[in-house]
mmCIF file of C-alpha atoms in Angstrom:
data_model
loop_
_atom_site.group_PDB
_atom_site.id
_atom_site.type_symbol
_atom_site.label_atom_id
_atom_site.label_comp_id
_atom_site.label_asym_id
_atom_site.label_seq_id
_atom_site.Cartn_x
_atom_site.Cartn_y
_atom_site.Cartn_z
ATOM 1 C CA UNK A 1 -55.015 -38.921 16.152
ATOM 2 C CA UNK A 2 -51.953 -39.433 14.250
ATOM 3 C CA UNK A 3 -50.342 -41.858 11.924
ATOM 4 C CA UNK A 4 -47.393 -43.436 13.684
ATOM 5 C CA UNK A 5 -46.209 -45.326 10.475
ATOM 6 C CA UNK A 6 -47.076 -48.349 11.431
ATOM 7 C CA UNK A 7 -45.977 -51.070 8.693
ATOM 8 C CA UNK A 8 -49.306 -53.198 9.112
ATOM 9 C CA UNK A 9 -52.381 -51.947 10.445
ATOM 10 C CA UNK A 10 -54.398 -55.218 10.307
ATOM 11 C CA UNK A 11 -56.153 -54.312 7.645
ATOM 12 C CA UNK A 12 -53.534 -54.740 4.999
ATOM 13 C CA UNK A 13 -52.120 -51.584 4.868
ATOM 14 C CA UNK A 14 -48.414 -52.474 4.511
ATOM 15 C CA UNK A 15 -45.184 -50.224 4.428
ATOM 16 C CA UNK A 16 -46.971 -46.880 4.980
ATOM 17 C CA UNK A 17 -45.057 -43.892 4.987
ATOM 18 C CA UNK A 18 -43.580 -42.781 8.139
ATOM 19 C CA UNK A 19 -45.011 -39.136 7.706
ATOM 20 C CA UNK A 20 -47.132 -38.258 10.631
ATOM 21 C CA UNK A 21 -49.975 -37.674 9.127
ATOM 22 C CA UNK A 22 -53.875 -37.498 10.672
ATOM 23 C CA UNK A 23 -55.878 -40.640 10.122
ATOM 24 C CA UNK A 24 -59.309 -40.620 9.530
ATOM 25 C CA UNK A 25 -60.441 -43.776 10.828
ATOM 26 C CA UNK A 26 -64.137 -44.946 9.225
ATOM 27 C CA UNK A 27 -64.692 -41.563 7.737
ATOM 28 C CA UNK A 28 -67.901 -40.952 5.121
ATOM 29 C CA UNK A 29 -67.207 -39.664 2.332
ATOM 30 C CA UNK A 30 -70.048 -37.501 3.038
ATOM 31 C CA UNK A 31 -67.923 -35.600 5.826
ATOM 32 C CA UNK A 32 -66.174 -33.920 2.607
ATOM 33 C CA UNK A 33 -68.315 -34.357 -0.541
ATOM 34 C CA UNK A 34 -69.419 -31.094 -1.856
ATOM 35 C CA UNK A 35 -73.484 -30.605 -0.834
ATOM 36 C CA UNK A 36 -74.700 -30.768 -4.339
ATOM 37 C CA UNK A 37 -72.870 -34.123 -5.228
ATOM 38 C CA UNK A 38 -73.670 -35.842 -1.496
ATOM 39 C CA UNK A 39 -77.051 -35.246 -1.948
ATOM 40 C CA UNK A 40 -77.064 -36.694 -5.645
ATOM 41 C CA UNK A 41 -75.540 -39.828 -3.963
ATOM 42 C CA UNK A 42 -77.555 -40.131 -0.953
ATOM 43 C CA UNK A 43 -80.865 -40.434 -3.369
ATOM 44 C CA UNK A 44 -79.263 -43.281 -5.568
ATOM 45 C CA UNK A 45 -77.831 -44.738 -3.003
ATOM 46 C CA UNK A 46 -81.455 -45.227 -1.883
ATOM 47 C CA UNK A 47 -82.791 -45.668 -4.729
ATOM 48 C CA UNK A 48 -83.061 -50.211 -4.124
ATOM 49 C CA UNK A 49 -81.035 -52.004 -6.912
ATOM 50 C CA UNK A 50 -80.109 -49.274 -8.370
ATOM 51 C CA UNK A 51 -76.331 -50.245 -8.441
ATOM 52 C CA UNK A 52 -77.732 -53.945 -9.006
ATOM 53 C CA UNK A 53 -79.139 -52.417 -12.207
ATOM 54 C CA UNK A 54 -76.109 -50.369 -12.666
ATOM 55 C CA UNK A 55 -73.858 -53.173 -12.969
ATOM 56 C CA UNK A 56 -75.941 -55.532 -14.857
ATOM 57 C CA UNK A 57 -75.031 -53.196 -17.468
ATOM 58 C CA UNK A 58 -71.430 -54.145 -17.451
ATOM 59 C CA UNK A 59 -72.131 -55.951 -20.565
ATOM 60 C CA UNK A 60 -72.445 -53.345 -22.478
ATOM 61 C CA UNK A 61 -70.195 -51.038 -21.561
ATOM 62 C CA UNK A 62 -66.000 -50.951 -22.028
ATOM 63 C CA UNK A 63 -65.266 -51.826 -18.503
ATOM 64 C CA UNK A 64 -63.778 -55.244 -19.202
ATOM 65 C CA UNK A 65 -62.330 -53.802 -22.221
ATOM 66 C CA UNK A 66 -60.360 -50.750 -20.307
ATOM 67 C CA UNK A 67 -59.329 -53.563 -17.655
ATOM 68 C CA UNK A 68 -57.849 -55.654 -20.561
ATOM 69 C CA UNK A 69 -56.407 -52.508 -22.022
ATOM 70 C CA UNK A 70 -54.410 -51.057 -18.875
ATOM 71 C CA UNK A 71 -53.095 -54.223 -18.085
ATOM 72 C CA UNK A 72 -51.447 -55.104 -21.308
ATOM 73 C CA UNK A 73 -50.342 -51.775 -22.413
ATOM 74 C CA UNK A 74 -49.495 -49.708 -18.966
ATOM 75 C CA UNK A 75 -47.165 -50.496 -16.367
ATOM 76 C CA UNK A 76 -49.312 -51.545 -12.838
ATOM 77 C CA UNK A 77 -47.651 -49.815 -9.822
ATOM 78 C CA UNK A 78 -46.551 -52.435 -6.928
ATOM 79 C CA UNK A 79 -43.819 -52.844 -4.713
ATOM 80 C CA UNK A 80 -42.199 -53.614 -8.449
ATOM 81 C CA UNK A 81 -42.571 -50.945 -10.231
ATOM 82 C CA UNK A 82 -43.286 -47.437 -9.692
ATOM 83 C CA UNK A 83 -42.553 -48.066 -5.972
ATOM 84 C CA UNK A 84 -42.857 -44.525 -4.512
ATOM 85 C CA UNK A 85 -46.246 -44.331 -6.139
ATOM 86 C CA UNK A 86 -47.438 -47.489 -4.637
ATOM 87 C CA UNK A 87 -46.646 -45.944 -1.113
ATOM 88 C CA UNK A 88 -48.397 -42.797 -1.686
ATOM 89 C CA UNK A 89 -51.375 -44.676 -3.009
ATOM 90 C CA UNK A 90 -51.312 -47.214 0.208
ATOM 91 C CA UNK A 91 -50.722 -44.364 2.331
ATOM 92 C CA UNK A 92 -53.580 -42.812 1.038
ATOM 93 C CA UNK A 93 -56.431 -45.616 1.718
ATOM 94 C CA UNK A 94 -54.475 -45.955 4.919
ATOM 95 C CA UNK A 95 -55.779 -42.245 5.982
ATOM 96 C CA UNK A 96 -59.095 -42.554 4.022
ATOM 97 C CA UNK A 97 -59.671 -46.057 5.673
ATOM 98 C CA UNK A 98 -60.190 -47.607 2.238
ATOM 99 C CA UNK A 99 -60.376 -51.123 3.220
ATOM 100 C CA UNK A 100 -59.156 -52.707 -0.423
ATOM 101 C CA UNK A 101 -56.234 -51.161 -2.140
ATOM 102 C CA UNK A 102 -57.704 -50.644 -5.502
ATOM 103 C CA UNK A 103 -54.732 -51.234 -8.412
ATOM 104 C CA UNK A 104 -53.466 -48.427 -10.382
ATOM 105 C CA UNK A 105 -51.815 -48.037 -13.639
ATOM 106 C CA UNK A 106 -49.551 -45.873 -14.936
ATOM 107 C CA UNK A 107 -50.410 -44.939 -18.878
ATOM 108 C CA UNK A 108 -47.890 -43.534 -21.719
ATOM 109 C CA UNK A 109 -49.502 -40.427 -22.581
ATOM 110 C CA UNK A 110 -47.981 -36.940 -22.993
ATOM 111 C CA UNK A 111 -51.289 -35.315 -21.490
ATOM 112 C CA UNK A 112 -51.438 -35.341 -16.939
ATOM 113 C CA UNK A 113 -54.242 -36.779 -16.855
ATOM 114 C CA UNK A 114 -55.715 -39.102 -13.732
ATOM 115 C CA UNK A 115 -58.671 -41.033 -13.855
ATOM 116 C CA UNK A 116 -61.043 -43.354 -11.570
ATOM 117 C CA UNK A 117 -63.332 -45.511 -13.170
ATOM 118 C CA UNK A 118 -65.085 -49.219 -12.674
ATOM 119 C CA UNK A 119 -68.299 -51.284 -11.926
ATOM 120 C CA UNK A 120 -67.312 -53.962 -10.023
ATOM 121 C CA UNK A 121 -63.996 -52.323 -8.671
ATOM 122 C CA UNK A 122 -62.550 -48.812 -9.002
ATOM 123 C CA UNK A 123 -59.268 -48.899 -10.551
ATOM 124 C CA UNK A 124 -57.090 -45.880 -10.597
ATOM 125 C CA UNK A 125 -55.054 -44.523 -13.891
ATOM 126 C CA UNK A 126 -52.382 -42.007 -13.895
ATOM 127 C CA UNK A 127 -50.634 -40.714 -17.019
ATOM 128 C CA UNK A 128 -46.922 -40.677 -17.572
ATOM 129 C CA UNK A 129 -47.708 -36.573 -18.219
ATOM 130 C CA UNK A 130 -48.450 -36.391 -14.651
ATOM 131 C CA UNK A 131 -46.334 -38.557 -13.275
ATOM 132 C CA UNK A 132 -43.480 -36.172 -14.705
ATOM 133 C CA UNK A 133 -45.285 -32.929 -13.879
ATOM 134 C CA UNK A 134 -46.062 -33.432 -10.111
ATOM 135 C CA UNK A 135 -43.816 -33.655 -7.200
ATOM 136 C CA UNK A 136 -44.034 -36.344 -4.743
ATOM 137 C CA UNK A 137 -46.526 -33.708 -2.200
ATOM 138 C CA UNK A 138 -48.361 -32.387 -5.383
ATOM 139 C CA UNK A 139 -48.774 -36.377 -6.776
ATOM 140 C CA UNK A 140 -50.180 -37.664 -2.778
ATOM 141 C CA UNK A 141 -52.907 -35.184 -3.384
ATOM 142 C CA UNK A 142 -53.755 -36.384 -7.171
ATOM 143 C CA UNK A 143 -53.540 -40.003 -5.566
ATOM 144 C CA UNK A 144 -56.296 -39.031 -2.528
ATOM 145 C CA UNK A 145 -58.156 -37.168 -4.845
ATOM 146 C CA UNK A 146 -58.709 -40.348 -7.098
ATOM 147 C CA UNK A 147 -58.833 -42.359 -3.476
ATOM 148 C CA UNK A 148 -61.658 -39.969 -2.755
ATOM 149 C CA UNK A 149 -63.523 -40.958 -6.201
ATOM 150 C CA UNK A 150 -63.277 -44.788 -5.176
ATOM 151 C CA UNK A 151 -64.350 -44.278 -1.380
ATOM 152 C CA UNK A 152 -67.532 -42.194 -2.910
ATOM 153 C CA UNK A 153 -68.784 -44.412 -5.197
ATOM 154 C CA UNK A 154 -67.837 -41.712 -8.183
ATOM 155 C CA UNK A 155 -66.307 -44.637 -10.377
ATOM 156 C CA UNK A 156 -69.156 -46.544 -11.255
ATOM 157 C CA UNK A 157 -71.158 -43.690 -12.066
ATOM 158 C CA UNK A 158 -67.815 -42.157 -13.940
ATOM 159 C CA UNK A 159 -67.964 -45.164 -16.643
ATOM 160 C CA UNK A 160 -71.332 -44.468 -17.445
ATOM 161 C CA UNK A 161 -70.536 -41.047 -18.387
ATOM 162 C CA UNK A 162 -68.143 -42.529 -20.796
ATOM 163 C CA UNK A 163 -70.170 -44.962 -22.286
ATOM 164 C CA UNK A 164 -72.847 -42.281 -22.798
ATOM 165 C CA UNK A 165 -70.803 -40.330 -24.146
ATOM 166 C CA UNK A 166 -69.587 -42.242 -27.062
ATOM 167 C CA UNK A 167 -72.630 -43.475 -27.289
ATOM 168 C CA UNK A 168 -74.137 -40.025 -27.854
ATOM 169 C CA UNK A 169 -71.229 -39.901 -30.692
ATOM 170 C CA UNK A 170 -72.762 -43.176 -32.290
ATOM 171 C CA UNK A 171 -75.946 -42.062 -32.684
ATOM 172 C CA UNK A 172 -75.687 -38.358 -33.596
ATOM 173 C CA UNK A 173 -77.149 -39.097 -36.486
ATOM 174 C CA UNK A 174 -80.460 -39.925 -34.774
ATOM 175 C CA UNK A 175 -82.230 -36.347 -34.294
ATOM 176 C CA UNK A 176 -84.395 -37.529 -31.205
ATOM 177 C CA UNK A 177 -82.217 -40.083 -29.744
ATOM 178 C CA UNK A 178 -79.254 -38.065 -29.874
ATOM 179 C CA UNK A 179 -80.910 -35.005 -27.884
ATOM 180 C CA UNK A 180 -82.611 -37.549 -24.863
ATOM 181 C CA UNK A 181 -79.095 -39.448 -24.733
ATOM 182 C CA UNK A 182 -77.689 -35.650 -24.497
ATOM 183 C CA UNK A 183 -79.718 -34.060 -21.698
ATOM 184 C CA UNK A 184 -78.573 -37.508 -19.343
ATOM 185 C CA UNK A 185 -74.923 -36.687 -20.364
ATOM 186 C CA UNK A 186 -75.503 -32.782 -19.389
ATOM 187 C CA UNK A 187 -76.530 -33.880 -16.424
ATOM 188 C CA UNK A 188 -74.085 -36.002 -15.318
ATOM 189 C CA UNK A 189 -71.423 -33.711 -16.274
ATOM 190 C CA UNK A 190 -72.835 -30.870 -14.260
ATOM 191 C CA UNK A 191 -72.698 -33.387 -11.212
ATOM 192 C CA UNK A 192 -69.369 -34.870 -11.779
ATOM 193 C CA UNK A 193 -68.008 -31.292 -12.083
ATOM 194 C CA UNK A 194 -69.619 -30.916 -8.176
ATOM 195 C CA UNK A 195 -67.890 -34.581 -7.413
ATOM 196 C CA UNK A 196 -64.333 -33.211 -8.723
ATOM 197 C CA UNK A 197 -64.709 -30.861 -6.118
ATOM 198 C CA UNK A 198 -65.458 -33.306 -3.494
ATOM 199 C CA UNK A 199 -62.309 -35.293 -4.683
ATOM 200 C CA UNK A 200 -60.528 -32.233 -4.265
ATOM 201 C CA UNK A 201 -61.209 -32.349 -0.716
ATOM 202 C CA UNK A 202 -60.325 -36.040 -0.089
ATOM 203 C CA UNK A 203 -56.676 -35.312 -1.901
ATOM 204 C CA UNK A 204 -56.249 -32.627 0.853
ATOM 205 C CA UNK A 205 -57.350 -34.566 3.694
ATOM 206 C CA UNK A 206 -54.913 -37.130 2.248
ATOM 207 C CA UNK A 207 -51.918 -34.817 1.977
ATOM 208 C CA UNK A 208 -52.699 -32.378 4.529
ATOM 209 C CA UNK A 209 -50.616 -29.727 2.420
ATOM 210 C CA UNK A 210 -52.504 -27.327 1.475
ATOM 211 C CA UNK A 211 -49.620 -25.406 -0.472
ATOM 212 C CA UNK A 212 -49.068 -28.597 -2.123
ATOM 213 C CA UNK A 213 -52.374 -28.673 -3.795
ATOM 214 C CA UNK A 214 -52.358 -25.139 -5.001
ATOM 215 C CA UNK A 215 -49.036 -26.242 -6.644
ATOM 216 C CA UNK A 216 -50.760 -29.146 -8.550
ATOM 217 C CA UNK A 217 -53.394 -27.385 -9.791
ATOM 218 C CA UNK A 218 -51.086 -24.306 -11.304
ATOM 219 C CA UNK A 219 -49.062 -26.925 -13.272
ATOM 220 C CA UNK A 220 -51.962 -28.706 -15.101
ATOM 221 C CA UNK A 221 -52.844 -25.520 -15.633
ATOM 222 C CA UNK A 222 -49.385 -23.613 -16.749
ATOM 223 C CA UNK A 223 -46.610 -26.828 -16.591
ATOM 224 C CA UNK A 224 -43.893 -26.868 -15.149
ATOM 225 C CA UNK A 225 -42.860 -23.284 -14.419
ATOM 226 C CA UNK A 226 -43.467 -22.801 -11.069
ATOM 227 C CA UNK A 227 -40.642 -19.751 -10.523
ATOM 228 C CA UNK A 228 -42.995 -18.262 -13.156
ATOM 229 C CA UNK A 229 -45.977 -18.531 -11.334
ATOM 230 C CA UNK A 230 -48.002 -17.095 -8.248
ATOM 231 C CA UNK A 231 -50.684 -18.823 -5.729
ATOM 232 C CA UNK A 232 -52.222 -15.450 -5.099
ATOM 233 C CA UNK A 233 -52.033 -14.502 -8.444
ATOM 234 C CA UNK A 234 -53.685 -17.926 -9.555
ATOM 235 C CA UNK A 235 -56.823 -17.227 -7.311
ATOM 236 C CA UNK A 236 -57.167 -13.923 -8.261
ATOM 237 C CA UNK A 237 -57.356 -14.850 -11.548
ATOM 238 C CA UNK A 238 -60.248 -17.539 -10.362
ATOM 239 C CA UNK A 239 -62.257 -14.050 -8.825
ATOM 240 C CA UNK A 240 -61.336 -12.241 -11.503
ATOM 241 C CA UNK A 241 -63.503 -15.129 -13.428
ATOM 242 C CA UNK A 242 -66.267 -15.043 -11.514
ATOM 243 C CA UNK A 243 -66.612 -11.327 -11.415
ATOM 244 C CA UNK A 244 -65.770 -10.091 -14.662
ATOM 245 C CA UNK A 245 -67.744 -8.887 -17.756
ATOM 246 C CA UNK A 246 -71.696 -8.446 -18.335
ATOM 247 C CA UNK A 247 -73.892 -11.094 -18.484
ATOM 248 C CA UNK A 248 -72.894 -11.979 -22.147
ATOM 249 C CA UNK A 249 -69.756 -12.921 -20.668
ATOM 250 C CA UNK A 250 -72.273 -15.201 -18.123
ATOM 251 C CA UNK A 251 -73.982 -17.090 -20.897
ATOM 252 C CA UNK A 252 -70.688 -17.585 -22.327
ATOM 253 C CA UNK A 253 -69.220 -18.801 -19.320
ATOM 254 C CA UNK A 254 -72.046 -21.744 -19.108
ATOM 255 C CA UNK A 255 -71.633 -22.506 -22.711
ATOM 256 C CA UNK A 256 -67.863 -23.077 -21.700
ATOM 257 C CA UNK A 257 -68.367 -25.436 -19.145
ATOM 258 C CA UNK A 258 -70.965 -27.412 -20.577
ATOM 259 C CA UNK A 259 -69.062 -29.702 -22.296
ATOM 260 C CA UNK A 260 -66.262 -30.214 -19.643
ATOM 261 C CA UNK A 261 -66.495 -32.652 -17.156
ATOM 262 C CA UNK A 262 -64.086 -30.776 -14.642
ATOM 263 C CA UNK A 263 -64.592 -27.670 -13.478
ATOM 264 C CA UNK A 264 -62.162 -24.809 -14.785
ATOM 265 C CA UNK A 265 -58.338 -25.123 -13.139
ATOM 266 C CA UNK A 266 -58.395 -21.362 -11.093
ATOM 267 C CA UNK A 267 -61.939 -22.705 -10.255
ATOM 268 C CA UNK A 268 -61.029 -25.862 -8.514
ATOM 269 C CA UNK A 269 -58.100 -23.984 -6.827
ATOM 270 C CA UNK A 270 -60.736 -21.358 -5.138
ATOM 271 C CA UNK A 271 -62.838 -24.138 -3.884
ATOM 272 C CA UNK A 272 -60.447 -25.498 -2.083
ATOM 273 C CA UNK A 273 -58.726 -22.863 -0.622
ATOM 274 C CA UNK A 274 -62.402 -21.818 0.493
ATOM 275 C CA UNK A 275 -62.434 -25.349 1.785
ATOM 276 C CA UNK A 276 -59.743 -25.398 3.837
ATOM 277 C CA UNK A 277 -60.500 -22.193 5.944
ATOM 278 C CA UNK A 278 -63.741 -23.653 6.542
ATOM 279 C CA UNK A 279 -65.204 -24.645 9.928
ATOM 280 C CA UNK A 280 -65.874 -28.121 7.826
ATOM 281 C CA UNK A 281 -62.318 -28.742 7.140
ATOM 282 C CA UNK A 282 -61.318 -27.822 10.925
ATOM 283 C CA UNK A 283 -63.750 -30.275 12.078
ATOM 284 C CA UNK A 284 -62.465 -33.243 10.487
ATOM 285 C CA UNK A 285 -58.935 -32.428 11.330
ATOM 286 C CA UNK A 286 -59.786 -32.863 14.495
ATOM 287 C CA UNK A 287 -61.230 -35.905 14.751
ATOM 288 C CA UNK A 288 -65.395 -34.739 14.112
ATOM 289 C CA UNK A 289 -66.672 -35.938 11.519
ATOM 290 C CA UNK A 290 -69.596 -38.528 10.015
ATOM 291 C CA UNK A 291 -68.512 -41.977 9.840
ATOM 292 C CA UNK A 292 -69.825 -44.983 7.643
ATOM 293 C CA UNK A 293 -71.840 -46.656 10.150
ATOM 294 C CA UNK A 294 -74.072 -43.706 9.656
ATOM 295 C CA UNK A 295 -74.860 -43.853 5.917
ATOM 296 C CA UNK A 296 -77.573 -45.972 6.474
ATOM 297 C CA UNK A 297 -79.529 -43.444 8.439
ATOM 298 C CA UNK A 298 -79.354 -40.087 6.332
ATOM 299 C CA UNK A 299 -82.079 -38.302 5.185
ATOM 300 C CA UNK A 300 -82.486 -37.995 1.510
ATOM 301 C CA UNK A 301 -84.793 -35.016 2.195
ATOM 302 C CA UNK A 302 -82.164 -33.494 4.577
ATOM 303 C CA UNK A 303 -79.311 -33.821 1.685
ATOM 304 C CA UNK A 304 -81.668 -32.730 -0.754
ATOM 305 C CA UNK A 305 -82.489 -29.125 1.579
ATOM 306 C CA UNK A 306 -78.803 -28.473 2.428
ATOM 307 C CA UNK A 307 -78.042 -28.556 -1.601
ATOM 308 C CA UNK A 308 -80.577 -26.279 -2.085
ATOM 309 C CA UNK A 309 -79.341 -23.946 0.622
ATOM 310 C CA UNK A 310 -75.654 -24.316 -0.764
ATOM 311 C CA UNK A 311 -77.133 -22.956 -3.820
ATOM 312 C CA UNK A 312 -79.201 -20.356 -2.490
ATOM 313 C CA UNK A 313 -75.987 -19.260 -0.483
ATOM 314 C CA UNK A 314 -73.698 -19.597 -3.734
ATOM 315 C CA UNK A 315 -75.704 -16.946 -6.040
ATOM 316 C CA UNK A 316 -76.729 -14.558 -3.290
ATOM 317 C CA UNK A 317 -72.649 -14.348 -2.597
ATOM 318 C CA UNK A 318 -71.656 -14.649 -6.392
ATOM 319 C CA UNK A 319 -70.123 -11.675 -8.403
ATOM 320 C CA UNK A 320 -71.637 -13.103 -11.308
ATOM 321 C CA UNK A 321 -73.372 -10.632 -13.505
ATOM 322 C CA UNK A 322 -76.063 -13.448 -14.452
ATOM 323 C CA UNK A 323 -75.889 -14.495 -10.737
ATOM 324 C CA UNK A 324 -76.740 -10.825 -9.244
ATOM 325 C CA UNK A 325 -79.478 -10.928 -11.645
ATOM 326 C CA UNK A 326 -81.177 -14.003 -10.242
ATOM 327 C CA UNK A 327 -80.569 -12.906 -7.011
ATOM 328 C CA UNK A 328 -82.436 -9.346 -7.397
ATOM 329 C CA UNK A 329 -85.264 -11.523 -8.649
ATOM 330 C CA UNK A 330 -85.431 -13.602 -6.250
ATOM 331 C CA UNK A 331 -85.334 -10.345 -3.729
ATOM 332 C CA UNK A 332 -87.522 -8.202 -5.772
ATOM 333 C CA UNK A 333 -85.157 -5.526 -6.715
ATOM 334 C CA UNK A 334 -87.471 -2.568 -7.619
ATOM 335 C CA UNK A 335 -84.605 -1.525 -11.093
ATOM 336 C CA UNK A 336 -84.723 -4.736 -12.667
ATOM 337 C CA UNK A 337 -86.519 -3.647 -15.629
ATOM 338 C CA UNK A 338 -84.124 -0.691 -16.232
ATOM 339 C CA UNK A 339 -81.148 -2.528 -16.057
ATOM 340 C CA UNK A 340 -82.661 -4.578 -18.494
ATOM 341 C CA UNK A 341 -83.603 -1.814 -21.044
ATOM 342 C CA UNK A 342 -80.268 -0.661 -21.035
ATOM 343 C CA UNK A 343 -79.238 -3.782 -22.198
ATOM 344 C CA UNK A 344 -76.582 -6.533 -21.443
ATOM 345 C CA UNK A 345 -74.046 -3.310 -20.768
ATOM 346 C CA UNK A 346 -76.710 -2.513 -17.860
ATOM 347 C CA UNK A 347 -74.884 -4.993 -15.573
ATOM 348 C CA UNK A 348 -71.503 -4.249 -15.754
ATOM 349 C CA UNK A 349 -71.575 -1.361 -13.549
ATOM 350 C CA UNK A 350 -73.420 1.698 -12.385
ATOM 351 C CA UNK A 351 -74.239 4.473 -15.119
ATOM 352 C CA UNK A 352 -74.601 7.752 -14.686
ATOM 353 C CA UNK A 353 -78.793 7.376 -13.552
ATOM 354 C CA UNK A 354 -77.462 4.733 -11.342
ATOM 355 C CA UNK A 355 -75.985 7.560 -9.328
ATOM 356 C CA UNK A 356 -79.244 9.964 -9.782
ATOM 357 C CA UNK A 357 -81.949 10.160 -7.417
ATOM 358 C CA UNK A 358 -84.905 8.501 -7.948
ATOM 359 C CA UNK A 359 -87.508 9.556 -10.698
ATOM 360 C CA UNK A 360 -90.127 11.664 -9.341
ATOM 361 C CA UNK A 361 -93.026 9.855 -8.361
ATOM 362 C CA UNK A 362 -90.707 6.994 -7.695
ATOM 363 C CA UNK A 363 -90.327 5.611 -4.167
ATOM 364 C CA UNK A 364 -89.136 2.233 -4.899
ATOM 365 C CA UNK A 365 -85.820 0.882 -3.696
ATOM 366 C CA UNK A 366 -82.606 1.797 -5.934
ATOM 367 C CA UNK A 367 -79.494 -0.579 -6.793
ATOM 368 C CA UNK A 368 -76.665 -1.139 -3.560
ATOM 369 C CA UNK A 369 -73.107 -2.372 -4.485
ATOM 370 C CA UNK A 370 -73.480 -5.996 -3.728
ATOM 371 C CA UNK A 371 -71.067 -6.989 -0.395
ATOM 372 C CA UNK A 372 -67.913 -8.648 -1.052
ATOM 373 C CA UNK A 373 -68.749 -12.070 1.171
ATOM 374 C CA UNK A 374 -66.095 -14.871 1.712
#
């Protein structure tokens, strides 16, 4: 199941590259989304109207502005200009099976930067930044990644971050309306963090290189110095992350991320790698996965429980100081209110009474090294 490089696949797909790369014919974005952000989509997508409503509010928000914008002051890509971009972007729907071609633009801006956004129509923005960072195998997985945004749906939603977001700035001055406009904008965040992961995915699908997107995501994190840097070394700084520090360091960590809307660089580089050992990512290589057809019948309930248990799964395997804390709750560990005594220090390691026998008088269950789990 192979692309042949065939120049027109009847569906519009012109000049794709000759590569032989796996096609995914008909595949749901729901074969790679990330649990959390699938099941966030599955219940609006059910929700009746709801993108009705969605885009009746195209009136109010920049859209028709930021399509004005890009297309007097960037340069569109087309068999014109920026030619070898245009081929990685139709070679990219080609593998997705994105039926329309959605135009992209390429923007003067020192910052690499890529962006999917639209009501009506996703359109695709890529900053001159990146565009002089990235190879052409680092750039084919920024290009499926924002493919993968467009065949999930993520652009619509993606513009009403932004609108909420400077609208939030507009009214700051409003004590109560500031706060409720806020708490929607938290929200959203903390899914479209999940949904960058899920893009993630869809750029590896679409370049099948692996190596490739471990590259990418080391320059927009350290430029272009690759002799200078390490993939292992990268990831273990991502562990390193996740591990590290007491759960001051935890609290901090949230407060860090609240504001972003992508999740941190060594992060997203994890993730994927995680990804693409994964029984999941096999799967769809080889031709298993869900199609479109069968969006219609999924279980909101279903998406909902298999969040939930991605979750579960995610803090009983985390290093996180904060983490191993919810998880002995949830598990009843018997020295919770010890650790706690001795203060935010408590979790960073074993003390001395860690290593004691129990108190006299004391049979309940003492602290185990949590297991290293992949």
């Amino acid at each position: 199941m192979s692309d042949d490089g065939h120049d027109n696949d009847g569906t519009g797909h012109e000049n794709v590259p000759s590569r032989q790369r796996r096609r995914f014919p008909g595949i749901s974005s729901r074969a790679y989304e990330h649990p959390a952000d699938r099941s966030a989509l599955v219940a609006l997508r059910k929700l009746s109207g709801f993108d009705t409503v969605f885009k009746a509010l195209s009136g109010l928000l920049p859209e028709r502005s930021l399509r004005l914008l890009f297309l007097s002051d960037s340069v569109r890509v087309s068999d014109q200009q920026f030619t070898h971009l245009n081929d990685i972007l139709r070679d990219a729907c080609y593998i997705l099976d994105l039926e329309k071609v959605p135009p992209m633009y390429v923007n003067q801006d020192p910052q690499p930067n890529a962006m999917c956004i639209g009501l009506d129509e996703p359109i695709i923005v890529v900053t001159t930044g990146l565009v002089e960072l990235l190879d052409e195998e680092e750039m084919r997985a920024v290009i499926g990644h924002e493919v993968g945004h467009a065949l999930s749906g993520h652009a619509v939603y993606r513009t009403i971050l932004l609108f909420l977001t400077n609208l939030a700035i507009r009214i700051a001055w409003i004590p109560l309306g500031n706060l409720a406009i806020m708490a929607i904008v938290t929200a959203l965040r903390e899914w479209f963090r999940k949904s960058e992961l899920s893009a993630d995915r869809a750029g590896l699908l679409v370049g099948q290189d692996l190596k490739a997107s471990m590259r990418g995501l080391m320059k927009i994190a350290g430029g272009n110095h690759l002799h200078e840097m390490n993939v292992d070394a990268f990831l273990q700084q991502a562990e390193e992350y996740e591990a590290g520090g007491d759960l001051r360091d935890s609290v901090l960590k949230i407060l860090n991320v609240l504001p972003r809307t992508h999740p941190f660089t060594t992060v997203r580089a994890a993730e994927l790698k995680k990804w693409a050992e994964s029984r999941d990512h096999q799967r769809i290589m080889d031709g298993h996965y869900t199609r479109r057809s069968e969006d219609k019948d999924t279980s909101v309930t279903d998406s909902f429980r298999e969040s939930a248990s991605h979750y579960a799964t995610s803090v009983k395997s985390s290093k996180d100081p904060l983490m191993k804390l919810v998880s002995d709750l949830a598990g009843g560990a018997g020295d919770l209110g010890g650790r706690v005594r001795r203060g935010f220090g408590g979790f960073t390691g074993p003390t001395p009474s860690d290593d004691q026998s129990p108190r006299n008088g004391s049979d309940g269950p003492t602290d185990t090294p949590p297991r290293d789990e992949n």
